[in-house]
Tab-separated table of N, CA and C in Angstrom:
chain	number	residue	atom	x	y	z
A	20	MET	N	87.211	-64.413	-68.851
A	20	MET	CA	86.457	-65.645	-68.741
A	20	MET	C	84.764	-64.936	-69.215
A	21	PRO	N	84.402	-65.919	-70.357
A	21	PRO	CA	82.937	-65.326	-71.083
A	21	PRO	C	81.880	-65.087	-70.040
A	22	ASP	N	81.174	-64.426	-70.364
A	22	ASP	CA	80.080	-64.001	-69.196
A	22	ASP	C	78.775	-63.833	-70.039
A	23	PHE	N	78.070	-64.929	-70.669
A	23	PHE	CA	76.985	-63.976	-71.839
A	23	PHE	C	75.935	-63.476	-70.921
A	24	ALA	N	75.205	-64.407	-70.001
A	24	ALA	CA	73.925	-63.477	-69.272
A	24	ALA	C	74.337	-62.123	-68.997
A	25	LYS	N	75.676	-62.081	-68.129
A	25	LYS	CA	75.975	-60.765	-67.691
A	25	LYS	C	76.006	-59.475	-68.436
A	26	ASN	N	76.622	-59.877	-69.413
A	26	ASN	CA	76.843	-59.080	-70.737
A	26	ASN	C	75.762	-58.559	-71.252
A	27	PHE	N	74.982	-59.861	-71.809
A	27	PHE	CA	73.594	-59.376	-72.699
A	27	PHE	C	72.598	-58.714	-71.407
A	28	GLN	N	72.653	-58.883	-70.253
A	28	GLN	CA	71.998	-58.249	-69.506
A	28	GLN	C	72.190	-56.791	-69.578
A	29	SER	N	73.498	-56.659	-69.004
A	29	SER	CA	74.026	-55.110	-69.382
A	29	SER	C	73.738	-54.007	-70.482
A	30	LEU	N	73.744	-55.287	-71.676
A	30	LEU	CA	73.517	-54.381	-72.667
A	30	LEU	C	72.316	-54.161	-72.925
A	31	LYS	N	71.305	-54.714	-72.282
A	31	LYS	CA	69.986	-54.668	-72.612
A	31	LYS	C	69.464	-53.747	-71.751
A	32	ASP	N	70.104	-53.306	-70.167
A	32	ASP	CA	69.480	-52.541	-69.228
A	32	ASP	C	69.857	-51.243	-69.942
A	33	SER	N	71.360	-51.067	-70.287
A	33	SER	CA	71.454	-49.955	-70.550
A	33	SER	C	71.261	-48.932	-72.073
A	34	GLY	N	70.466	-49.712	-72.985
A	34	GLY	CA	69.761	-49.491	-74.004
A	34	GLY	C	70.909	-49.808	-74.785
A	35	VAL	N	72.178	-50.264	-74.896
A	35	VAL	CA	72.480	-50.725	-76.500
A	35	VAL	C	71.821	-51.825	-77.388
A	36	ILE	N	71.442	-52.392	-76.659
A	36	ILE	CA	70.575	-53.106	-77.713
A	36	ILE	C	69.131	-53.496	-77.071
A	37	PRO	N	68.271	-53.798	-78.165
A	37	PRO	CA	66.744	-53.731	-77.713
A	37	PRO	C	66.323	-54.729	-76.595
A	38	ASP	N	65.308	-54.760	-75.914
A	38	ASP	CA	65.076	-55.697	-75.019
A	38	ASP	C	64.189	-57.061	-75.870
A	39	ILE	N	65.433	-57.896	-76.371
A	39	ILE	CA	65.044	-59.010	-76.866
A	39	ILE	C	65.336	-60.171	-76.310
A	40	GLN	N	64.766	-61.256	-76.867
A	40	GLN	CA	65.254	-62.736	-76.431
A	40	GLN	C	66.482	-63.174	-76.862
A	41	GLU	N	67.430	-63.474	-76.104
A	41	GLU	CA	68.633	-64.314	-76.463
A	41	GLU	C	68.433	-65.037	-77.421
A	42	ASN	N	67.392	-66.332	-77.443
A	42	ASN	CA	67.531	-67.245	-78.730
A	42	ASN	C	67.264	-66.402	-79.962
A	43	MET	N	66.994	-64.675	-80.112
A	43	MET	CA	66.894	-64.328	-81.573
A	43	MET	C	67.966	-64.093	-82.113
A	44	LEU	N	69.556	-64.139	-81.425
A	44	LEU	CA	70.889	-63.545	-81.508
A	44	LEU	C	71.239	-64.539	-82.464
A	45	PRO	N	71.811	-65.119	-83.351
A	45	PRO	CA	72.964	-65.962	-84.227
A	45	PRO	C	73.804	-66.224	-83.190
A	46	PRO	N	74.575	-67.742	-83.119
A	46	PRO	CA	75.462	-68.039	-82.478
A	46	PRO	C	76.350	-67.200	-82.581
A	47	ASN	N	77.133	-66.845	-83.746
A	47	ASN	CA	78.192	-65.562	-83.529
A	47	ASN	C	78.008	-64.332	-83.090
A	48	VAL	N	77.052	-64.024	-82.776
A	48	VAL	CA	76.536	-62.830	-81.962
A	48	VAL	C	77.000	-63.125	-80.384
A	49	HIS	N	75.974	-64.228	-79.949
A	49	HIS	CA	76.132	-64.856	-78.803
A	49	HIS	C	77.242	-64.797	-78.460
A	50	ASP	N	78.462	-65.387	-79.405
A	50	ASP	CA	80.015	-65.523	-78.649
A	50	ASP	C	80.343	-64.242	-78.428
A	51	VAL	N	80.444	-63.141	-79.563
A	51	VAL	CA	80.835	-61.913	-79.410
A	51	VAL	C	80.261	-60.851	-78.005
A	52	ILE	N	79.045	-61.192	-77.976
A	52	ILE	CA	78.721	-60.511	-76.502
A	52	ILE	C	79.395	-60.825	-75.165
A	53	SER	N	79.470	-62.776	-75.346
A	53	SER	CA	79.773	-63.290	-74.330
A	53	SER	C	81.510	-62.986	-73.877
A	54	ASN	N	82.181	-62.528	-74.784
A	54	ASN	CA	83.466	-62.140	-74.552
A	54	ASN	C	84.147	-60.780	-74.404
A	55	LEU	N	82.850	-59.972	-74.778
A	55	LEU	CA	83.032	-58.129	-74.543
A	55	LEU	C	83.713	-57.836	-73.027
A	56	SER	N	84.586	-57.718	-72.942
A	56	SER	CA	85.307	-56.868	-71.700
A	56	SER	C	84.503	-55.881	-71.473
A	57	PRO	N	84.962	-55.706	-70.015
A	57	PRO	CA	83.631	-54.548	-69.251
A	57	PRO	C	84.252	-53.156	-70.021
A	58	ASP	N	85.501	-53.310	-70.871
A	58	ASP	CA	85.864	-51.544	-71.660
A	58	ASP	C	85.209	-51.242	-72.753
A	59	GLU	N	84.767	-52.729	-73.150
A	59	GLU	CA	84.532	-52.692	-74.444
A	59	GLU	C	83.007	-52.311	-74.184
A	60	ILE	N	82.096	-52.517	-73.533
A	60	ILE	CA	80.583	-52.439	-72.995
A	60	ILE	C	80.632	-51.404	-72.704
A	61	THR	N	81.561	-50.697	-72.124
A	61	THR	CA	81.228	-49.174	-71.670
A	61	THR	C	81.534	-48.366	-73.036
A	62	VAL	N	82.392	-48.550	-73.889
A	62	VAL	CA	82.450	-47.973	-75.371
A	62	VAL	C	80.864	-47.870	-75.813
A	63	LEU	N	80.579	-49.230	-76.174
A	63	LEU	CA	79.205	-49.495	-76.602
A	63	LEU	C	78.145	-48.386	-75.756
A	64	LYS	N	78.354	-48.626	-74.789
A	64	LYS	CA	76.960	-47.736	-74.176
A	64	LYS	C	77.312	-46.259	-74.248
A	65	LYS	N	78.675	-45.926	-74.238
A	65	LYS	CA	78.743	-44.313	-74.521
A	65	LYS	C	78.085	-44.233	-76.199
A	66	ILE	N	78.466	-45.068	-76.938
A	66	ILE	CA	78.111	-44.579	-78.497
A	66	ILE	C	76.556	-44.720	-78.377
A	67	ALA	N	76.004	-45.494	-77.479
A	67	ALA	CA	74.404	-45.692	-77.684
A	67	ALA	C	73.474	-44.702	-76.903
A	68	GLU	N	74.313	-44.039	-75.910
A	68	GLU	CA	74.038	-42.737	-74.784
A	68	GLU	C	73.969	-41.867	-76.182
A	69	SER	N	75.208	-41.634	-76.745
A	69	SER	CA	75.453	-40.223	-77.099
A	69	SER	C	74.445	-40.302	-78.834
A	70	THR	N	74.280	-41.193	-79.147
A	70	THR	CA	73.418	-41.209	-80.425
A	70	THR	C	72.279	-41.729	-80.267
A	71	GLY	N	71.366	-41.502	-78.859
A	71	GLY	CA	70.259	-41.820	-78.697
A	71	GLY	C	69.317	-42.998	-78.994
A	72	SER	N	70.500	-44.279	-79.811
A	72	SER	CA	70.299	-45.275	-80.240
A	72	SER	C	70.696	-46.495	-79.853
A	73	HIS	N	69.816	-47.863	-80.648
A	73	HIS	CA	70.149	-49.060	-80.226
A	73	HIS	C	71.165	-49.378	-81.269
A	74	LEU	N	72.024	-50.231	-80.662
A	74	LEU	CA	73.057	-50.831	-82.124
A	74	LEU	C	72.950	-51.975	-82.651
A	75	THR	N	72.759	-52.091	-83.750
A	75	THR	CA	72.091	-53.218	-84.682
A	75	THR	C	73.825	-53.898	-85.745
A	76	LEU	N	73.579	-54.710	-85.977
A	76	LEU	CA	74.761	-55.210	-87.296
A	76	LEU	C	73.657	-55.727	-88.422
A	77	HIS	N	74.537	-55.359	-89.176
A	77	HIS	CA	74.137	-55.990	-90.860
A	77	HIS	C	75.331	-56.369	-91.242
A	78	ASN	N	74.417	-57.672	-91.603
A	78	ASN	CA	75.112	-58.633	-92.309
A	78	ASN	C	75.530	-58.268	-94.049
A	79	LYS	N	77.297	-58.281	-93.960
A	79	LYS	CA	77.649	-57.391	-95.322
A	79	LYS	C	77.625	-58.487	-96.383
A	80	ASP	N	77.018	-59.849	-96.405
A	80	ASP	CA	76.874	-60.756	-97.649
A	80	ASP	C	75.453	-60.653	-97.909
A	81	TYR	N	74.890	-60.514	-96.969
A	81	TYR	CA	73.198	-60.839	-97.068
A	81	TYR	C	72.442	-59.627	-97.175
A	82	HIS	N	73.110	-58.862	-96.617
A	82	HIS	CA	72.135	-57.224	-96.250
A	82	HIS	C	71.089	-57.651	-95.065
A	83	PHE	N	71.047	-58.455	-94.268
A	83	PHE	CA	70.112	-58.351	-93.296
A	83	PHE	C	70.309	-57.736	-91.780
A	84	ALA	N	69.627	-57.151	-91.333
A	84	ALA	CA	70.036	-56.506	-89.768
A	84	ALA	C	69.701	-57.969	-88.666
A	85	VAL	N	70.807	-57.775	-87.860
A	85	VAL	CA	70.698	-58.679	-86.666
A	85	VAL	C	70.598	-57.475	-85.343
A	86	CYS	N	69.176	-57.835	-85.107
A	86	CYS	CA	68.495	-57.405	-83.850
A	86	CYS	C	69.901	-57.472	-82.721
A	87	GLY	N	70.343	-56.295	-82.116
A	87	GLY	CA	71.374	-56.154	-81.173
A	87	GLY	C	73.081	-56.775	-81.961
A	88	LEU	N	73.658	-56.924	-80.944
A	88	LEU	CA	75.296	-56.959	-81.140
A	88	LEU	C	75.568	-58.330	-81.872
């Protein structure tokens, strides 16, 4: 069952994504965050912790960064 609010807060609290407002996310990123499983969130947390970085997305076609996942 999708839960954007819970997943979004978890990603922010754990430092996976910066402390941003949800309205800054494009609809497709919002949908992806909504559908992340607990296991996927755990993997993203491990990547962020081990690299000391926030995770961002870069659009392949237009070369812009999307803040957060």
